[in-house]
Amino acid sequence: MKYSTFIAALPLLQLAAAQPHRRRHAHEHKLVKKDGDVVVTLVNTVYAEATDTPQVIVYVDADGKPVSTTTQGVSPAQTPAPAAPVAPAPVAPAAENVAAAPAVSYSAAPEPVKTTSAPASTPTYSSGEDTGFGLVYSPYKASGACKSLNEVQEDFKSISTEYKLIRTYGTDCDQVANVLAVVKARKIKLFAGIFELNNLGSQVDTIVKAANGDWSNFDTISVGNELVNSGAADAPTVVKAIGTVRGLLKAAGYTGNVVTVDTLVASRANPSLCDASDYCAVNCHPYFDGNVAAAESGNFLTTQIPTLQEKLANKNQKIVVTETGWPWKGISNGAAVASLPNQAAAISSIKKSFASNPESVILFTAYNDMWKQNTRFQFEAEQFWGMGGTNPPSG
């Protein structure tokens, strides 16, 4: 199906108990349809100032019938651009070629610097120890195409064995089966995801087939990523989907964790998301706060978590930060400056703050996501969160 888009301004939705000086950003996650049609779903993590003017993009078919929507914001410092078609398919990265990065170690935090430079050589972004932290991995080429099992295996050759859990987001591209093969070989765990709430039964079936009766390497299966924060679904709808997926998985023999993932801000405003989950799973990025220097990232997370904890029905419920990190390139956001040394400082700070419970943090992300599109709404940094500034070896 071919899609066209229309953009309409909406009044700002105030988020309860949001962080001070919060910003808007969007982490893109890819959804590839098996019938050959490719759709990119944008999921916005909102830390929006009251002066922002959010916009809703409505995708319609050739007859003008709405088929999906997404939300974007307009920076208060800039005039909104005229409405223009937005291609739903993944776009190739900008012409700028990102080379490998200089050696960077996250075992000790360097002094943060306010510079942005392109990497120049292969980095060392591992402490070399079995730390127990998790890591995000996305199985897409720079072109947006799916990666094969061989390409996924090639990528993992350069991913440190210190990470004991790998998080993925969807069921497309055979990613559950392909990443599970690597996870089993490493004897670690998989955090698999159901990205959207359409066709839940089919997506569960994909996971069940990948497991093939052996659930021993599955730690968690998530239902949605930032759906409430982005406005893609309300909390009751997500809670209902959690129950549906949990029931389907239980019937297939899975008795592990089932959660939804949303931002810390959205979860704090909608604690039912955590109450319905087996633990509270939240994405939280110090970089988008605007008041946090890289070296203070760990402290920022540890001070934000109690503000969520107090809203939960079970005050002792486990909270896992399922996305956090720092970009190595992008536009400065107040005190937050994107650079390789600052990324190293942020990761080191986070690892230090969670040294006693590393299973509570999943770092974002293994490699640069060159299949994504940079925009001013997330400080032109969307492609550049790869650990040590590296691109995936398989392309």
PDB file of N, CA, C and O in Angstrom, residues 92-101 117-121 142-143 328-329 368 370 374 383-384 389-392 395:
ATOM      1  N   ALA A  92      17.766   6.156   3.677  1.00  0.00           N
ATOM      2  CA  ALA A  92      19.199   5.906   3.786  1.00  0.00           C
ATOM      3  C   ALA A  92      19.826   7.011   4.602  1.00  0.00           C
ATOM      4  O   ALA A  92      19.327   8.127   4.646  1.00  0.00           O
ATOM      5  N   PRO A  93      20.952   6.762   5.291  1.00  0.00           N
ATOM      6  CA  PRO A  93      21.600   7.796   6.078  1.00  0.00           C
ATOM      7  C   PRO A  93      22.100   8.913   5.200  1.00  0.00           C
ATOM      8  O   PRO A  93      22.208   8.787   3.990  1.00  0.00           O
ATOM      9  N   ALA A  94      22.418  10.035   5.822  1.00  0.00           N
ATOM     10  CA  ALA A  94      22.946  11.180   5.102  1.00  0.00           C
ATOM     11  C   ALA A  94      24.237  10.804   4.411  1.00  0.00           C
ATOM     12  O   ALA A  94      24.890   9.809   4.731  1.00  0.00           O
ATOM     13  N   ALA A  95      24.648  11.659   3.481  1.00  0.00           N
ATOM     14  CA  ALA A  95      25.817  11.337   2.677  1.00  0.00           C
ATOM     15  C   ALA A  95      27.079  11.224   3.509  1.00  0.00           C
ATOM     16  O   ALA A  95      28.048  10.597   3.118  1.00  0.00           O
ATOM     17  N   GLU A  96      27.054  11.847   4.698  1.00  0.00           N
ATOM     18  CA  GLU A  96      28.227  11.785   5.556  1.00  0.00           C
ATOM     19  C   GLU A  96      28.523  10.338   5.922  1.00  0.00           C
ATOM     20  O   GLU A  96      27.667   9.615   6.405  1.00  0.00           O
ATOM     21  N   ASN A  97      29.730   9.896   5.699  1.00  0.00           N
ATOM     22  CA  ASN A  97      30.137   8.546   6.058  1.00  0.00           C
ATOM     23  C   ASN A  97      30.699   8.550   7.455  1.00  0.00           C
ATOM     24  O   ASN A  97      31.548   9.367   7.791  1.00  0.00           O
ATOM     25  N   VAL A  98      30.224   7.648   8.292  1.00  0.00           N
ATOM     26  CA  VAL A  98      30.703   7.571   9.670  1.00  0.00           C
ATOM     27  C   VAL A  98      31.752   6.485   9.750  1.00  0.00           C
ATOM     28  O   VAL A  98      31.470   5.318   9.598  1.00  0.00           O
ATOM     29  N   ALA A  99      32.964   6.876   9.982  1.00  0.00           N
ATOM     30  CA  ALA A  99      34.059   5.916  10.095  1.00  0.00           C
ATOM     31  C   ALA A  99      34.070   5.328  11.488  1.00  0.00           C
ATOM     32  O   ALA A  99      33.267   5.658  12.336  1.00  0.00           O
ATOM     33  N   ALA A 100      35.001   4.445  11.757  1.00  0.00           N
ATOM     34  CA  ALA A 100      35.101   3.847  13.093  1.00  0.00           C
ATOM     35  C   ALA A 100      35.609   4.884  14.074  1.00  0.00           C
ATOM     36  O   ALA A 100      36.141   5.907  13.712  1.00  0.00           O
ATOM     37  N   ALA A 101      35.460   4.606  15.384  1.00  0.00           N
ATOM     38  CA  ALA A 101      35.763   5.594  16.409  1.00  0.00           C
ATOM     39  C   ALA A 101      37.125   5.374  17.035  1.00  0.00           C
ATOM     40  O   ALA A 101      37.686   4.300  16.969  1.00  0.00           O
ATOM     41  N   SER A 117      33.072  15.155  17.326  1.00  0.00           N
ATOM     42  CA  SER A 117      34.016  14.798  16.272  1.00  0.00           C
ATOM     43  C   SER A 117      33.668  13.436  15.723  1.00  0.00           C
ATOM     44  O   SER A 117      33.107  12.594  16.406  1.00  0.00           O
ATOM     45  N   ALA A 118      34.013  13.207  14.474  1.00  0.00           N
ATOM     46  CA  ALA A 118      33.750  11.921  13.850  1.00  0.00           C
ATOM     47  C   ALA A 118      34.759  10.903  14.337  1.00  0.00           C
ATOM     48  O   ALA A 118      35.926  11.213  14.537  1.00  0.00           O
ATOM     49  N   PRO A 119      34.362   9.653  14.561  1.00  0.00           N
ATOM     50  CA  PRO A 119      35.295   8.622  14.979  1.00  0.00           C
ATOM     51  C   PRO A 119      36.343   8.364  13.916  1.00  0.00           C
ATOM     52  O   PRO A 119      36.126   8.599  12.741  1.00  0.00           O
ATOM     53  N   ALA A 120      37.475   7.846  14.333  1.00  0.00           N
ATOM     54  CA  ALA A 120      38.562   7.626  13.391  1.00  0.00           C
ATOM     55  C   ALA A 120      39.161   6.241  13.436  1.00  0.00           C
ATOM     56  O   ALA A 120      39.888   5.850  12.546  1.00  0.00           O
ATOM     57  N   SER A 121      38.916   5.461  14.479  1.00  0.00           N
ATOM     58  CA  SER A 121      39.466   4.113  14.554  1.00  0.00           C
ATOM     59  C   SER A 121      38.558   3.239  15.403  1.00  0.00           C
ATOM     60  O   SER A 121      37.647   3.718  16.046  1.00  0.00           O
ATOM     61  N   ALA A 142      22.000  -0.426   7.042  1.00  0.00           N
ATOM     62  CA  ALA A 142      21.892   1.017   6.852  1.00  0.00           C
ATOM     63  C   ALA A 142      20.824   1.366   5.827  1.00  0.00           C
ATOM     64  O   ALA A 142      20.184   2.414   5.901  1.00  0.00           O
ATOM     65  N   SER A 143      20.595   0.483   4.875  1.00  0.00           N
ATOM     66  CA  SER A 143      19.587   0.699   3.847  1.00  0.00           C
ATOM     67  C   SER A 143      18.178   0.497   4.374  1.00  0.00           C
ATOM     68  O   SER A 143      17.206   0.856   3.713  1.00  0.00           O
ATOM     69  N   TRP A 328      27.033  10.034  20.713  1.00  0.00           N
ATOM     70  CA  TRP A 328      28.399  10.549  20.523  1.00  0.00           C
ATOM     71  C   TRP A 328      28.438  11.690  19.511  1.00  0.00           C
ATOM     72  O   TRP A 328      29.450  12.358  19.345  1.00  0.00           O
ATOM     73  N   LYS A 329      27.307  11.960  18.880  1.00  0.00           N
ATOM     74  CA  LYS A 329      27.231  13.041  17.912  1.00  0.00           C
ATOM     75  C   LYS A 329      25.825  13.598  17.902  1.00  0.00           C
ATOM     76  O   LYS A 329      24.855  12.852  17.993  1.00  0.00           O
ATOM     77  N   ASN A 368      25.650   2.197  15.882  1.00  0.00           N
ATOM     78  CA  ASN A 368      24.925   3.298  15.259  1.00  0.00           C
ATOM     79  C   ASN A 368      23.775   2.746  14.418  1.00  0.00           C
ATOM     80  O   ASN A 368      23.926   1.733  13.742  1.00  0.00           O
ATOM     81  N   MET A 370      22.114   3.605  11.423  1.00  0.00           N
ATOM     82  CA  MET A 370      22.150   4.464  10.251  1.00  0.00           C
ATOM     83  C   MET A 370      20.900   4.346   9.388  1.00  0.00           C
ATOM     84  O   MET A 370      20.709   5.128   8.453  1.00  0.00           O
ATOM     85  N   ASN A 374      17.749  11.416  11.207  1.00  0.00           N
ATOM     86  CA  ASN A 374      17.989  12.464  12.193  1.00  0.00           C
ATOM     87  C   ASN A 374      17.042  13.637  11.955  1.00  0.00           C
ATOM     88  O   ASN A 374      16.789  14.013  10.811  1.00  0.00           O
ATOM     89  N   GLN A 383      20.855   8.749  14.882  1.00  0.00           N
ATOM     90  CA  GLN A 383      21.677   7.683  14.302  1.00  0.00           C
ATOM     91  C   GLN A 383      22.904   7.355  15.150  1.00  0.00           C
ATOM     92  O   GLN A 383      23.532   6.316  14.937  1.00  0.00           O
ATOM     93  N   PHE A 384      23.235   8.202  16.107  1.00  0.00           N
ATOM     94  CA  PHE A 384      24.583   8.182  16.681  1.00  0.00           C
ATOM     95  C   PHE A 384      24.649   7.797  18.167  1.00  0.00           C
ATOM     96  O   PHE A 384      25.334   8.431  18.959  1.00  0.00           O
ATOM     97  N   GLY A 389      30.725   4.795  19.169  1.00  0.00           N
ATOM     98  CA  GLY A 389      30.587   5.422  17.861  1.00  0.00           C
ATOM     99  C   GLY A 389      30.687   4.476  16.690  1.00  0.00           C
ATOM    100  O   GLY A 389      30.918   4.905  15.556  1.00  0.00           O
ATOM    101  N   THR A 390      30.502   3.190  16.921  1.00  0.00           N
ATOM    102  CA  THR A 390      30.752   2.199  15.850  1.00  0.00           C
ATOM    103  C   THR A 390      29.521   1.890  15.023  1.00  0.00           C
ATOM    104  O   THR A 390      28.394   1.892  15.506  1.00  0.00           O
ATOM    105  N   ASN A 391      29.777   1.591  13.751  1.00  0.00           N
ATOM    106  CA  ASN A 391      28.755   1.038  12.859  1.00  0.00           C
ATOM    107  C   ASN A 391      28.812  -0.484  12.946  1.00  0.00           C
ATOM    108  O   ASN A 391      29.874  -1.061  13.209  1.00  0.00           O
ATOM    109  N   PRO A 392      27.694  -1.167  12.692  1.00  0.00           N
ATOM    110  CA  PRO A 392      27.718  -2.640  12.731  1.00  0.00           C
ATOM    111  C   PRO A 392      28.618  -3.203  11.653  1.00  0.00           C
ATOM    112  O   PRO A 392      28.620  -2.709  10.514  1.00  0.00           O
ATOM    113  N   GLY A 395      27.208  -3.990   8.156  1.00  0.00           N
ATOM    114  CA  GLY A 395      26.653  -2.907   7.358  1.00  0.00           C
ATOM    115  C   GLY A 395      25.279  -2.476   7.792  1.00  0.00           C
ATOM    116  O   GLY A 395      24.710  -2.974   8.735  1.00  0.00           O
TER     117      GLY A 395
END
